[in-house]
PDB file of C-alpha atoms and ligand atoms in Angstrom:
ATOM      1  CA  UNK W1400     128.068 128.935 108.185  1.00 43.00           C
ATOM      2  CA  UNK W1401     125.552 129.123 105.298  1.00 50.00           C
ATOM      3  CA  UNK W1402     122.047 130.448 106.048  1.00 49.00           C
ATOM      4  CA  UNK W1403     120.615 126.946 105.394  1.00 49.00           C
ATOM      5  CA  UNK W1404     122.616 125.553 108.398  1.00 60.00           C
ATOM      6  CA  UNK W1405     121.565 128.237 110.776  1.00 76.00           C
ATOM      7  CA  UNK W1406     119.021 127.077 113.418  1.00 92.00           C
ATOM      8  CA  UNK W1407     115.450 128.052 112.836  1.00 97.00           C
ATOM      9  CA  UNK W1408     114.201 130.477 115.510  1.00 98.00           C
ATOM     10  CA  UNK W1409     111.067 129.295 117.336  1.00 98.00           C
ATOM     11  CA  UNK W1410     109.125 132.303 118.609  1.00 98.00           C
ATOM     12  CA  UNK W1411     105.936 132.077 120.607  1.00 98.00           C
ATOM     13  CA  UNK W1412     105.223 135.733 121.331  1.00 98.00           C
ATOM     14  CA  UNK W1413     103.826 138.273 118.912  1.00 98.00           C
ATOM     15  CA  UNK W1414     105.960 141.178 120.317  1.00 98.00           C
ATOM     16  CA  UNK W1415     109.150 139.119 119.905  1.00 98.00           C
ATOM     17  CA  UNK W1416     108.202 138.153 116.309  1.00 98.00           C
ATOM     18  CA  UNK W1417     107.415 141.719 115.394  1.00 98.00           C
ATOM     19  CA  UNK W1418     110.800 142.936 116.840  1.00 98.00           C
ATOM     20  CA  UNK W1419     112.621 140.347 114.780  1.00 98.00           C
ATOM     21  CA  UNK W1420     110.689 141.131 111.589  1.00 98.00           C
ATOM     22  CA  UNK W1421     111.205 144.925 112.110  1.00 98.00           C
ATOM     23  CA  UNK W1422     114.972 144.333 111.940  1.00 96.00           C
ATOM     24  CA  UNK W1423     114.562 142.369 108.693  1.00 97.00           C
ATOM     25  CA  UNK W1424     112.358 145.031 107.163  1.00 97.00           C
ATOM     26  CA  UNK W1425     114.754 147.755 108.161  1.00 97.00           C
ATOM     27  CA  UNK W1426     117.455 145.865 106.231  1.00 97.00           C
ATOM     28  CA  UNK W1427     115.197 145.827 103.195  1.00 98.00           C
ATOM     29  CA  UNK W1428     114.496 142.079 103.283  1.00 98.00           C
ATOM     30  CA  UNK W1429     111.316 140.602 101.868  1.00 98.00           C
ATOM     31  CA  UNK W1430     109.206 138.375 104.058  1.00 98.00           C
ATOM     32  CA  UNK W1431     107.249 135.267 103.017  1.00 99.00           C
ATOM     33  CA  UNK W1432     104.587 133.689 105.315  1.00 99.00           C
ATOM     34  CA  UNK W1433     103.532 130.033 105.192  1.00 99.00           C
ATOM     35  CA  UNK W1434     100.522 129.670 107.461  1.00 99.00           C
ATOM     36  CA  UNK W1435      99.994 126.126 108.833  1.00 98.00           C
ATOM     37  CA  UNK W1436      98.376 124.169 111.583  1.00 98.00           C
ATOM     38  CA  UNK W1437     101.445 121.916 111.839  1.00 98.00           C
ATOM     39  CA  UNK W1438     101.608 118.130 111.173  1.00 97.00           C
ATOM     40  CA  UNK W1439     103.740 119.232 108.224  1.00 98.00           C
ATOM     41  CA  UNK W1440     103.952 116.950 105.228  1.00 98.00           C
ATOM     42  CA  UNK W1441     105.302 117.114 101.598  1.00 98.00           C
ATOM     43  CA  UNK W1442     102.567 119.588 100.607  1.00 98.00           C
ATOM     44  CA  UNK W1443     103.746 122.022 103.290  1.00 98.00           C
ATOM     45  CA  UNK W1444     107.353 121.481 102.269  1.00 98.00           C
ATOM     46  CA  UNK W1445     106.427 122.614  98.768  1.00 98.00           C
ATOM     47  CA  UNK W1446     104.871 125.834 100.213  1.00 98.00           C
ATOM     48  CA  UNK W1447     108.127 126.401 102.241  1.00 98.00           C
ATOM     49  CA  UNK W1448     110.312 125.826  99.171  1.00 98.00           C
ATOM     50  CA  UNK W1449     108.375 128.371  97.123  1.00 98.00           C
ATOM     51  CA  UNK W1450     108.505 130.877 100.006  1.00 98.00           C
ATOM     52  CA  UNK W1451     112.218 130.189 100.364  1.00 98.00           C
ATOM     53  CA  UNK W1452     112.879 130.807  96.653  1.00 98.00           C
ATOM     54  CA  UNK W1453     110.821 134.020  96.652  1.00 98.00           C
ATOM     55  CA  UNK W1454     111.817 135.746  99.871  1.00 98.00           C
ATOM     56  CA  UNK W1455     114.764 136.696 102.077  1.00 98.00           C
ATOM     57  CA  UNK W1456     113.054 135.840 105.307  1.00 98.00           C
ATOM     58  CA  UNK W1457     110.601 132.904 105.571  1.00 98.00           C
ATOM     59  CA  UNK W1458     108.120 132.533 108.494  1.00 99.00           C
ATOM     60  CA  UNK W1459     106.117 129.408 109.063  1.00 99.00           C
ATOM     61  CA  UNK W1460     103.293 129.782 111.516  1.00 99.00           C
ATOM     62  CA  UNK W1461     102.143 126.697 113.376  1.00 98.00           C
ATOM     63  CA  UNK W1462      98.897 127.192 115.175  1.00 98.00           C
ATOM     64  CA  UNK W1463      95.863 124.831 115.496  1.00 98.00           C
ATOM     65  CA  UNK W1464      93.280 127.492 115.330  1.00 98.00           C
ATOM     66  CA  UNK W1465      90.337 126.556 117.567  1.00 98.00           C
ATOM     67  CA  UNK W1466      88.127 129.141 115.854  1.00 97.00           C
ATOM     68  CA  UNK W1467      87.964 127.156 112.607  1.00 97.00           C
ATOM     69  CA  UNK W1468      86.878 123.818 114.057  1.00 96.00           C
ATOM     70  CA  UNK W1469      83.223 123.176 114.057  1.00 92.00           C
ATOM     71  CA  UNK W1470      83.529 120.015 116.145  1.00 93.00           C
ATOM     72  CA  UNK W1471      85.413 119.687 119.497  1.00 95.00           C
ATOM     73  CA  UNK W1472      86.416 116.133 118.793  1.00 93.00           C
ATOM     74  CA  UNK W1473      88.019 117.143 115.498  1.00 93.00           C
ATOM     75  CA  UNK W1474      90.053 119.812 117.313  1.00 95.00           C
ATOM     76  CA  UNK W1475      91.030 117.374 120.048  1.00 95.00           C
ATOM     77  CA  UNK W1476      92.104 114.740 117.530  1.00 92.00           C
ATOM     78  CA  UNK W1477      94.017 117.135 115.240  1.00 94.00           C
ATOM     79  CA  UNK W1478      97.626 115.817 115.071  1.00 93.00           C
ATOM     80  CA  UNK W1479     100.188 117.953 116.986  1.00 95.00           C
ATOM     81  CA  UNK W1480     103.853 117.177 116.124  1.00 96.00           C
ATOM     82  CA  UNK W1481     105.768 120.442 116.972  1.00 97.00           C
ATOM     83  CA  UNK W1482     109.266 118.857 117.362  1.00 97.00           C
ATOM     84  CA  UNK W1483     109.089 117.075 114.028  1.00 98.00           C
ATOM     85  CA  UNK W1484     107.579 120.177 112.431  1.00 98.00           C
ATOM     86  CA  UNK W1485     110.385 122.433 113.585  1.00 98.00           C
ATOM     87  CA  UNK W1486     112.828 119.808 112.185  1.00 98.00           C
ATOM     88  CA  UNK W1487     111.022 119.961 108.755  1.00 98.00           C
ATOM     89  CA  UNK W1488     111.196 123.753 108.849  1.00 98.00           C
ATOM     90  CA  UNK W1489     114.916 123.626 109.697  1.00 98.00           C
ATOM     91  CA  UNK W1490     115.682 121.302 106.803  1.00 97.00           C
ATOM     92  CA  UNK W1491     113.773 123.567 104.370  1.00 98.00           C
ATOM     93  CA  UNK W1492     115.871 126.556 105.419  1.00 98.00           C
ATOM     94  CA  UNK W1493     112.959 128.382 107.141  1.00 98.00           C
ATOM     95  CA  UNK W1494     114.149 131.280 109.316  1.00 98.00           C
ATOM     96  CA  UNK W1495     111.389 131.617 111.869  1.00 98.00           C
ATOM     97  CA  UNK W1496     108.659 129.254 113.214  1.00 98.00           C
ATOM     98  CA  UNK W1497     105.940 131.272 114.859  1.00 98.00           C
ATOM     99  CA  UNK W1498     104.183 128.907 117.217  1.00 98.00           C
ATOM    100  CA  UNK W1499     101.970 130.874 119.595  1.00 98.00           C
ATOM    101  CA  UNK W1500      99.946 129.330 122.406  1.00 98.00           C
ATOM    102  CA  UNK W1501      96.193 129.853 122.037  1.00 97.00           C
ATOM    103  CA  UNK W1502      96.237 132.528 124.773  1.00 98.00           C
ATOM    104  CA  UNK W1503      98.741 134.603 122.783  1.00 98.00           C
ATOM    105  CA  UNK W1504      96.531 134.598 119.658  1.00 98.00           C
ATOM    106  CA  UNK W1505      93.209 134.867 121.569  1.00 98.00           C
ATOM    107  CA  UNK W1506      93.742 136.533 125.019  1.00 98.00           C
ATOM    108  CA  UNK W1507      89.994 137.077 124.968  1.00 97.00           C
ATOM    109  CA  UNK W1508      87.373 135.455 122.688  1.00 96.00           C
ATOM    110  CA  UNK W1509      87.464 137.802 119.674  1.00 97.00           C
ATOM    111  CA  UNK W1510      84.537 140.126 119.207  1.00 98.00           C
ATOM    112  CA  UNK W1511      85.846 141.083 115.738  1.00 98.00           C
ATOM    113  CA  UNK W1512      85.898 138.401 113.155  1.00 98.00           C
ATOM    114  CA  UNK W1513      86.113 138.277 109.352  1.00 98.00           C
ATOM    115  CA  UNK W1514      83.309 136.851 107.284  1.00 98.00           C
ATOM    116  CA  UNK W1515      83.687 136.613 103.496  1.00 97.00           C
ATOM    117  CA  UNK W1516      80.202 136.358 102.091  1.00 96.00           C
ATOM    118  CA  UNK W1517      78.854 133.996  99.424  1.00 95.00           C
ATOM    119  CA  UNK W1518      82.042 131.968  98.681  1.00 96.00           C
ATOM    120  CA  UNK W1519      81.684 130.464 102.213  1.00 95.00           C
ATOM    121  CA  UNK W1520      78.084 129.370 101.936  1.00 93.00           C
ATOM    122  CA  UNK W1521      78.587 126.212  99.857  1.00 92.00           C
ATOM    123  CA  UNK W1522      80.717 123.055  99.717  1.00 96.00           C
ATOM    124  CA  UNK W1523      82.758 122.802 102.973  1.00 95.00           C
ATOM    125  CA  UNK W1524      81.021 125.912 104.344  1.00 94.00           C
ATOM    126  CA  UNK W1525      77.724 124.196 104.262  1.00 94.00           C
ATOM    127  CA  UNK W1526      79.014 121.152 106.196  1.00 95.00           C
ATOM    128  CA  UNK W1527      81.364 122.920 108.565  1.00 95.00           C
ATOM    129  CA  UNK W1528      79.434 125.936 109.940  1.00 94.00           C
ATOM    130  CA  UNK W1529      81.699 128.794 110.934  1.00 96.00           C
ATOM    131  CA  UNK W1530      84.832 127.107 109.595  1.00 97.00           C
ATOM    132  CA  UNK W1531      85.696 129.660 106.978  1.00 98.00           C
ATOM    133  CA  UNK W1532      84.950 132.652 109.279  1.00 98.00           C
ATOM    134  CA  UNK W1533      87.409 131.129 111.885  1.00 98.00           C
ATOM    135  CA  UNK W1534      89.978 130.480 109.107  1.00 98.00           C
ATOM    136  CA  UNK W1535      89.639 133.942 107.585  1.00 98.00           C
ATOM    137  CA  UNK W1536      89.914 135.590 111.048  1.00 98.00           C
ATOM    138  CA  UNK W1537      93.112 133.781 111.894  1.00 98.00           C
ATOM    139  CA  UNK W1538      94.654 134.384 108.488  1.00 99.00           C
ATOM    140  CA  UNK W1539      93.861 138.040 108.818  1.00 98.00           C
ATOM    141  CA  UNK W1540      95.510 138.123 112.241  1.00 98.00           C
ATOM    142  CA  UNK W1541      98.587 136.327 110.921  1.00 99.00           C
ATOM    143  CA  UNK W1542      98.844 138.774 108.041  1.00 99.00           C
ATOM    144  CA  UNK W1543      98.586 141.681 110.496  1.00 98.00           C
ATOM    145  CA  UNK W1544     101.117 140.221 112.825  1.00 98.00           C
ATOM    146  CA  UNK W1545     103.726 139.219 110.203  1.00 98.00           C
ATOM    147  CA  UNK W1546     102.898 141.767 107.502  1.00 98.00           C
ATOM    148  CA  UNK W1547     104.494 139.580 104.835  1.00 98.00           C
ATOM    149  CA  UNK W1548     105.190 140.593 101.223  1.00 98.00           C
ATOM    150  CA  UNK W1549     103.783 137.161 100.072  1.00 99.00           C
ATOM    151  CA  UNK W1550     101.750 134.411 101.748  1.00 99.00           C
ATOM    152  CA  UNK W1551     101.563 130.872 100.376  1.00 99.00           C
ATOM    153  CA  UNK W1552      98.456 128.682 100.274  1.00 98.00           C
ATOM    154  CA  UNK W1553      97.923 125.171  98.804  1.00 98.00           C
ATOM    155  CA  UNK W1554      95.485 124.630  95.943  1.00 98.00           C
ATOM    156  CA  UNK W1555      94.280 121.513  97.781  1.00 98.00           C
ATOM    157  CA  UNK W1556      92.131 123.770  99.877  1.00 98.00           C
ATOM    158  CA  UNK W1557      90.641 125.554  96.827  1.00 97.00           C
ATOM    159  CA  UNK W1558      87.732 127.126  98.651  1.00 97.00           C
ATOM    160  CA  UNK W1559      90.062 128.445 101.406  1.00 98.00           C
ATOM    161  CA  UNK W1560      92.300 129.937  98.774  1.00 98.00           C
ATOM    162  CA  UNK W1561      89.291 131.698  97.156  1.00 97.00           C
ATOM    163  CA  UNK W1562      88.148 132.993 100.521  1.00 98.00           C
ATOM    164  CA  UNK W1563      91.601 134.333 101.383  1.00 98.00           C
ATOM    165  CA  UNK W1564      92.016 135.969  97.949  1.00 98.00           C
ATOM    166  CA  UNK W1565      88.642 137.689  98.264  1.00 97.00           C
ATOM    167  CA  UNK W1566      89.303 138.824 101.814  1.00 98.00           C
ATOM    168  CA  UNK W1567      92.687 140.353 100.803  1.00 98.00           C
ATOM    169  CA  UNK W1568      91.091 142.048  97.762  1.00 98.00           C
ATOM    170  CA  UNK W1569      87.996 143.370  99.662  1.00 98.00           C
ATOM    171  CA  UNK W1570      90.004 144.612 102.636  1.00 98.00           C
ATOM    172  CA  UNK W1571      93.035 146.022 100.730  1.00 98.00           C
ATOM    173  CA  UNK W1572      95.551 143.832 102.600  1.00 98.00           C
ATOM    174  CA  UNK W1573      98.920 144.642 101.066  1.00 98.00           C
ATOM    175  CA  UNK W1574     100.117 141.038 100.459  1.00 98.00           C
ATOM    176  CA  UNK W1575     100.602 138.843  97.423  1.00 98.00           C
ATOM    177  CA  UNK W1576      98.716 135.557  97.794  1.00 98.00           C
ATOM    178  CA  UNK W1577     100.640 132.756  96.054  1.00 98.00           C
ATOM    179  CA  UNK W1578      98.781 129.574  95.122  1.00 98.00           C
ATOM    180  CA  UNK W1579     100.831 126.348  95.211  1.00 98.00           C
ATOM    181  CA  UNK W1580      99.814 123.141  93.328  1.00 98.00           C
ATOM    182  CA  UNK W1581      98.596 120.173  95.250  1.00 98.00           C
ATOM    183  CA  UNK W1582     101.248 117.598  96.141  1.00 98.00           C
ATOM    184  CA  UNK W1583     100.013 113.967  95.714  1.00 98.00           C
ATOM    185  CA  UNK W1584     101.147 110.636  96.988  1.00 98.00           C
ATOM    186  CA  UNK W1585     102.082 107.945  94.391  1.00 97.00           C
ATOM    187  CA  UNK W1586      98.482 106.851  93.894  1.00 98.00           C
ATOM    188  CA  UNK W1587      97.222 110.373  93.633  1.00 98.00           C
ATOM    189  CA  UNK W1588      95.911 110.948  97.105  1.00 98.00           C
ATOM    190  CA  UNK W1589      96.327 114.636  98.033  1.00 98.00           C
ATOM    191  CA  UNK W1590      98.814 115.241 100.869  1.00 98.00           C
ATOM    192  CA  UNK W1591      96.905 116.222 104.014  1.00 97.00           C
ATOM    193  CA  UNK W1592      97.641 116.207 107.743  1.00 95.00           C
ATOM    194  CA  UNK W1593      94.426 114.215 108.111  1.00 95.00           C
ATOM    195  CA  UNK W1594      95.916 111.268 106.066  1.00 97.00           C
ATOM    196  CA  UNK W1595      97.738 110.351 109.270  1.00 94.00           C
ATOM    197  CA  UNK W1596      94.453 109.327 110.788  1.00 94.00           C
ATOM    198  CA  UNK W1597      93.772 106.677 108.135  1.00 97.00           C
ATOM    199  CA  UNK W1598      94.240 103.074 109.129  1.00 98.00           C
ATOM    200  CA  UNK W1599      96.297 100.782 106.913  1.00 98.00           C
ATOM    201  CA  UNK W1600      93.140  99.213 105.653  1.00 98.00           C
ATOM    202  CA  UNK W1601      91.490 102.594 104.925  1.00 98.00           C
ATOM    203  CA  UNK W1602      94.526 104.172 103.100  1.00 98.00           C
ATOM    204  CA  UNK W1603      93.979 102.410  99.706  1.00 98.00           C
ATOM    205  CA  UNK W1604      90.293 103.427  99.793  1.00 98.00           C
ATOM    206  CA  UNK W1605      91.128 107.105 100.316  1.00 98.00           C
ATOM    207  CA  UNK W1606      92.121 107.789  96.686  1.00 98.00           C
ATOM    208  CA  UNK W1607      88.470 107.165  95.650  1.00 98.00           C
ATOM    209  CA  UNK W1608      87.728 110.893  95.689  1.00 98.00           C
ATOM    210  CA  UNK W1609      90.667 111.754  93.457  1.00 98.00           C
ATOM    211  CA  UNK W1610      89.711 109.025  90.987  1.00 98.00           C
ATOM    212  CA  UNK W1611      86.152 110.395  90.803  1.00 98.00           C
ATOM    213  CA  UNK W1612      87.618 113.925  90.143  1.00 98.00           C
ATOM    214  CA  UNK W1613      89.801 112.489  87.401  1.00 98.00           C
ATOM    215  CA  UNK W1614      86.727 110.948  85.832  1.00 97.00           C
ATOM    216  CA  UNK W1615      85.181 114.454  85.772  1.00 97.00           C
ATOM    217  CA  UNK W1616      88.298 115.937  84.418  1.00 96.00           C
ATOM    218  CA  UNK W1617      88.445 113.429  81.533  1.00 96.00           C
ATOM    219  CA  UNK W1618      84.715 113.792  80.635  1.00 95.00           C
ATOM    220  CA  UNK W1619      84.979 117.617  80.618  1.00 96.00           C
ATOM    221  CA  UNK W1620      88.096 117.467  78.473  1.00 95.00           C
ATOM    222  CA  UNK W1621      86.245 115.146  76.091  1.00 95.00           C
ATOM    223  CA  UNK W1622      83.521 117.739  75.591  1.00 96.00           C
ATOM    224  CA  UNK W1623      80.875 117.021  78.297  1.00 96.00           C
ATOM    225  CA  UNK W1624      79.328 120.372  79.316  1.00 97.00           C
ATOM    226  CA  UNK W1625      76.341 119.189  81.404  1.00 98.00           C
ATOM    227  CA  UNK W1626      77.240 119.390  85.052  1.00 98.00           C
ATOM    228  CA  UNK W1627      74.536 116.861  86.210  1.00 98.00           C
ATOM    229  CA  UNK W1628      75.711 114.265  83.665  1.00 97.00           C
ATOM    230  CA  UNK W1629      79.380 114.682  84.491  1.00 97.00           C
ATOM    231  CA  UNK W1630      78.634 114.444  88.290  1.00 98.00           C
ATOM    232  CA  UNK W1631      76.558 111.329  87.730  1.00 97.00           C
ATOM    233  CA  UNK W1632      79.494 109.585  86.020  1.00 95.00           C
ATOM    234  CA  UNK W1633      81.981 110.606  88.660  1.00 97.00           C
ATOM    235  CA  UNK W1634      79.766 109.595  91.568  1.00 97.00           C
ATOM    236  CA  UNK W1635      79.337 106.195  90.026  1.00 96.00           C
ATOM    237  CA  UNK W1636      83.176 105.796  90.064  1.00 96.00           C
ATOM    238  CA  UNK W1637      83.227 105.744  93.896  1.00 97.00           C
ATOM    239  CA  UNK W1638      83.297 102.213  95.105  1.00 97.00           C
ATOM    240  CA  UNK W1639      80.455 100.862  97.220  1.00 96.00           C
ATOM    241  CA  UNK W1640      82.153 100.306 100.595  1.00 98.00           C
ATOM    242  CA  UNK W1641      80.535 100.991 103.965  1.00 97.00           C
ATOM    243  CA  UNK W1642      83.642 102.868 105.094  1.00 98.00           C
ATOM    244  CA  UNK W1643      83.246 105.467 102.327  1.00 98.00           C
ATOM    245  CA  UNK W1644      80.664 108.225 102.471  1.00 98.00           C
ATOM    246  CA  UNK W1645      80.639 111.017  99.905  1.00 98.00           C
ATOM    247  CA  UNK W1646      79.665 114.260 101.691  1.00 97.00           C
ATOM    248  CA  UNK W1647      79.489 116.374  98.551  1.00 97.00           C
ATOM    249  CA  UNK W1648      80.844 116.464  94.984  1.00 98.00           C
ATOM    250  CA  UNK W1649      80.118 119.732  93.134  1.00 97.00           C
ATOM    251  CA  UNK W1650      81.183 121.744  90.143  1.00 98.00           C
ATOM    252  CA  UNK W1651      81.354 125.432  90.848  1.00 97.00           C
ATOM    253  CA  UNK W1652      82.560 128.724  89.207  1.00 95.00           C
ATOM    254  CA  UNK W1653      86.239 129.013  89.849  1.00 92.00           C
ATOM    255  CA  UNK W1654      86.040 132.530  91.287  1.00 90.00           C
ATOM    256  CA  UNK W1655      82.949 132.802  93.476  1.00 90.00           C
ATOM    257  CA  UNK W1656      82.350 129.108  94.045  1.00 94.00           C
ATOM    258  CA  UNK W1657      78.672 129.332  93.019  1.00 94.00           C
ATOM    259  CA  UNK W1658      77.101 126.315  91.353  1.00 95.00           C
ATOM    260  CA  UNK W1659      76.919 126.194  87.532  1.00 97.00           C
ATOM    261  CA  UNK W1660      74.810 124.047  85.251  1.00 97.00           C
ATOM    262  CA  UNK W1661      76.969 124.084  82.198  1.00 97.00           C
ATOM    263  CA  UNK W1662      80.724 124.045  81.883  1.00 97.00           C
ATOM    264  CA  UNK W1663      81.539 126.813  79.429  1.00 94.00           C
ATOM    265  CA  UNK W1664      84.649 128.134  81.081  1.00 95.00           C
ATOM    266  CA  UNK W1665      87.261 126.677  83.520  1.00 95.00           C
ATOM    267  CA  UNK W1666      85.541 125.562  86.687  1.00 97.00           C
ATOM    268  CA  UNK W1667      86.434 123.806  89.956  1.00 97.00           C
ATOM    269  CA  UNK W1668      85.188 120.311  90.822  1.00 98.00           C
ATOM    270  CA  UNK W1669      85.472 119.753  94.603  1.00 98.00           C
ATOM    271  CA  UNK W1670      84.463 117.045  96.934  1.00 98.00           C
ATOM    272  CA  UNK W1671      84.630 115.785 100.522  1.00 98.00           C
ATOM    273  CA  UNK W1672      84.764 112.107 101.339  1.00 98.00           C
ATOM    274  CA  UNK W1673      84.572 110.451 104.647  1.00 98.00           C
ATOM    275  CA  UNK W1674      86.897 107.424 104.912  1.00 98.00           C
ATOM    276  CA  UNK W1675      85.867 105.763 108.248  1.00 98.00           C
ATOM    277  CA  UNK W1676      86.189 108.589 110.826  1.00 95.00           C
ATOM    278  CA  UNK W1677      88.408 110.783 108.587  1.00 96.00           C
ATOM    279  CA  UNK W1678      87.074 113.548 106.377  1.00 96.00           C
ATOM    280  CA  UNK W1679      89.197 114.252 103.252  1.00 98.00           C
ATOM    281  CA  UNK W1680      88.766 116.924 100.657  1.00 98.00           C
ATOM    282  CA  UNK W1681      90.256 117.407  97.189  1.00 98.00           C
ATOM    283  CA  UNK W1682      89.542 119.292  93.903  1.00 98.00           C
ATOM    284  CA  UNK W1683      90.584 119.622  90.367  1.00 98.00           C
ATOM    285  CA  UNK W1684      90.285 122.444  87.762  1.00 97.00           C
ATOM    286  CA  UNK W1685      88.021 121.506  84.919  1.00 97.00           C
ATOM    287  CA  UNK W1686      89.035 122.947  81.510  1.00 95.00           C
ATOM    288  CA  UNK W1687      86.582 122.618  78.560  1.00 94.00           C
ATOM    289  CA  UNK W1688      88.273 121.855  75.200  1.00 92.00           C
ATOM    290  CA  UNK W1689      89.735 124.896  73.509  1.00 84.00           C
ATOM    291  CA  UNK W1690      89.792 126.984  76.725  1.00 80.00           C
TER     292      UNK W1690
HETATM  293  O1  LIG Q 945      95.163 125.421 105.785  1.00 53.01           O
HETATM  294  C1  LIG Q 945      95.418 125.510 106.995  1.00 53.01           C
HETATM  295  O2  LIG Q 945      96.246 124.823 107.481  1.00 53.01           O
HETATM  296  C2  LIG Q 945      94.681 126.499 107.833  1.00 53.01           C
HETATM  297  O3  LIG Q 945      93.356 126.621 107.431  1.00 53.01           O
HETATM  298  C3  LIG Q 945      95.362 127.867 107.905  1.00 53.01           C
HETATM  299  C4  LIG Q 945      95.420 128.534 106.549  1.00 53.01           C
HETATM  300  C5  LIG Q 945      96.815 127.677 108.477  1.00 53.01           C
HETATM  301  C6  LIG Q 945      94.637 128.766 108.931  1.00 53.01           C
HETATM  302  O4  LIG Q 945      94.493 128.220 110.190  1.00 53.01           O
END
């Protein structure tokens, strides 16, 4: 029986996971962690594939983390598809799915949390108070529980990736953070668990944010350096439709996510767009000519 055909182990308890990983570590095996909230899609599969290629043991965590939701209705409506998720992990050759109940992760409301300053103040952080603190706290807990050699994060959540990188650097967490390129649908829509919430009529509209980001990319590549001008052009590319509401579209420094006025070095353009009741985010890297 090849390793790929072996059943993925679904583990709910931290002590059991630690015991299983201690064995692997004793055998000198490297461990890769893919943290997720489930509702796995092609973007997650790409994370799993990279983790599979780079490590002897692959752990996928599936935990809808209540701490990172700023609205109860968003937490309640978040898709939960554990059986299908375990199937996806199995077919990607994952070794362990760590799917703890909330009481296992938070036996008591935590008094210790992680807050990464400055990077979290803008963009999504401004519109989702506490989101990045909750995310950083659970990622820190997962890194402590699994103690992986490498952990894999999608570039679709660029601000999340920047927060995690800074947390790991600031707190000397011995893990390699591996960024994985955004996986897109045929029309360019970034894969997201939230896409499942779009109605058939809303789905074609959802690509509007990526189209606006592509306008930005093209104008910066053509030599535009003024952020306000570039943003005006991109915003104008979003169709007027009562179901679409642009929450933000900004250009920020690629490391600390602070706003810039001129694009003199590679930068990140990031946005959040409401499509009906669904909030979608996306970003692109802007590279001025010759950089
Ligand atoms: O990106 C996600 O799915 C979540 O924010 C993460 C990293 C799994 C933490 O809950």
